[in-house]
mmCIF file of C-alpha atoms in Angstrom:
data_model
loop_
_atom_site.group_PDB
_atom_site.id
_atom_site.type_symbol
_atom_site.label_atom_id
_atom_site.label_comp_id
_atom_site.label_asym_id
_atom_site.label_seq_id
_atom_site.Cartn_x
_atom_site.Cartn_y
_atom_site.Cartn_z
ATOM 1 C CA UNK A 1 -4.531 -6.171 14.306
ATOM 2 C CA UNK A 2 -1.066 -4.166 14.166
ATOM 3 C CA UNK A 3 0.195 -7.426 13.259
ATOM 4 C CA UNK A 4 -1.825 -8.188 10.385
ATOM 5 C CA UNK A 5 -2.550 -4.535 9.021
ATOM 6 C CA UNK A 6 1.400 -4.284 8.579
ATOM 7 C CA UNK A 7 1.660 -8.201 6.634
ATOM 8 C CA UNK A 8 -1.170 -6.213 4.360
ATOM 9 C CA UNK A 9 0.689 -2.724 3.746
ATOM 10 C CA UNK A 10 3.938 -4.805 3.123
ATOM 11 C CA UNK A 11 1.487 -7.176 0.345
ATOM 12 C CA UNK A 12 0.422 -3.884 -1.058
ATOM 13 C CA UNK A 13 3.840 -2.019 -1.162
ATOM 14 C CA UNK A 14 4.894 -5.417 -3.466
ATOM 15 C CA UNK A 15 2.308 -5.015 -5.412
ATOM 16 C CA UNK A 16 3.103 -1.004 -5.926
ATOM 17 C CA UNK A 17 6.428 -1.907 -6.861
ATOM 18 C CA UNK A 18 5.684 -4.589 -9.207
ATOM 19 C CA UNK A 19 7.071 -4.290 -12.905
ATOM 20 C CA UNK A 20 4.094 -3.085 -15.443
ATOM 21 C CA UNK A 21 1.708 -2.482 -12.194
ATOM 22 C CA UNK A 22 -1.470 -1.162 -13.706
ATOM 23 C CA UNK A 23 -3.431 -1.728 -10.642
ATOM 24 C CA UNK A 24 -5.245 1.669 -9.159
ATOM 25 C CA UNK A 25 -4.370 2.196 -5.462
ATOM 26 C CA UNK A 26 -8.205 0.643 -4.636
ATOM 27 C CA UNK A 27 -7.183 -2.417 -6.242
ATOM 28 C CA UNK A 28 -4.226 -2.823 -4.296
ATOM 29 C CA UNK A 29 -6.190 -2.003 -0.866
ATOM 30 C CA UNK A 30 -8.542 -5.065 -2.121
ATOM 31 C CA UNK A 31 -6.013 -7.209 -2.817
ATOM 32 C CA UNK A 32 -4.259 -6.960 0.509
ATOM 33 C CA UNK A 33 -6.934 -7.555 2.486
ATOM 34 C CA UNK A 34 -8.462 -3.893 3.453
ATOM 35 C CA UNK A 35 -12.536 -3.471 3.140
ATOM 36 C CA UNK A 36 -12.279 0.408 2.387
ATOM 37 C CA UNK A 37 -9.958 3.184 1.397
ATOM 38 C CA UNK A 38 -9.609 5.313 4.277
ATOM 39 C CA UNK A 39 -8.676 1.735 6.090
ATOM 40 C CA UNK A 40 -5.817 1.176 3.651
ATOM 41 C CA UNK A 41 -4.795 4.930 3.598
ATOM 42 C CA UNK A 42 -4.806 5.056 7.405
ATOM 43 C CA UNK A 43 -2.673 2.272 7.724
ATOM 44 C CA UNK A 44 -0.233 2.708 5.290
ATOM 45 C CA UNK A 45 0.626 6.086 7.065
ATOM 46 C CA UNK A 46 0.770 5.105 10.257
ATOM 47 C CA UNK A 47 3.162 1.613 9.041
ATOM 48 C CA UNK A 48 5.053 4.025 6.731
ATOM 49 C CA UNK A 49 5.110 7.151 7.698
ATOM 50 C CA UNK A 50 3.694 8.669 4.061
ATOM 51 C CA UNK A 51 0.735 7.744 2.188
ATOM 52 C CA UNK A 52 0.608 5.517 -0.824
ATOM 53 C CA UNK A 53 1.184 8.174 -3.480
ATOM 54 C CA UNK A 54 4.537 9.671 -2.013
ATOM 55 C CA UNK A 55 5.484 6.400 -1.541
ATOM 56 C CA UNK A 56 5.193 5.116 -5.275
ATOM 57 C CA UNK A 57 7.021 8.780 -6.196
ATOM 58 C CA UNK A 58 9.809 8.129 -3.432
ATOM 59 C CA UNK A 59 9.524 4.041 -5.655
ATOM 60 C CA UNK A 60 10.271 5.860 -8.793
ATOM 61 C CA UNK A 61 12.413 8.873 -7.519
ATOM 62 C CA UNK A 62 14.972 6.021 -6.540
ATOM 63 C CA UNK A 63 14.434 3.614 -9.313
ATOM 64 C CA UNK A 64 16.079 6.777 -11.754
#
């Protein structure tokens, strides 16, 4: 399940950086596979280390 949970966060992280994204961070956990929130939140953590808001900040605090 490791396996497949970090395919998903990787799916999701292209989607967050995607040009024009106007997807809301439940939209992306949908899309890449995860039944709930907390799932996707949980996971993304663990696989990144910070939760899908820093990330897309860190995303745009590089992309300046």
């Amino acid at each position: 399940s490791d396996y497949i949970n970090t395919y998903r966060i990787r799916y999701a992280q292209s989607l967050m950086s995607m040009p024009g994204n106007s997807f809301s961070l439940f939209e992306i956990a949908e899309r890449s596979g995860f039944t709930n929130e907390v799932s996707f939140y949980r996971n993304f953590k663990k696989i990144t280390g910070t939760t899908p808001s820093n990330w897309l900040k860190q995303q745009s605090a590089t992309k300046v």
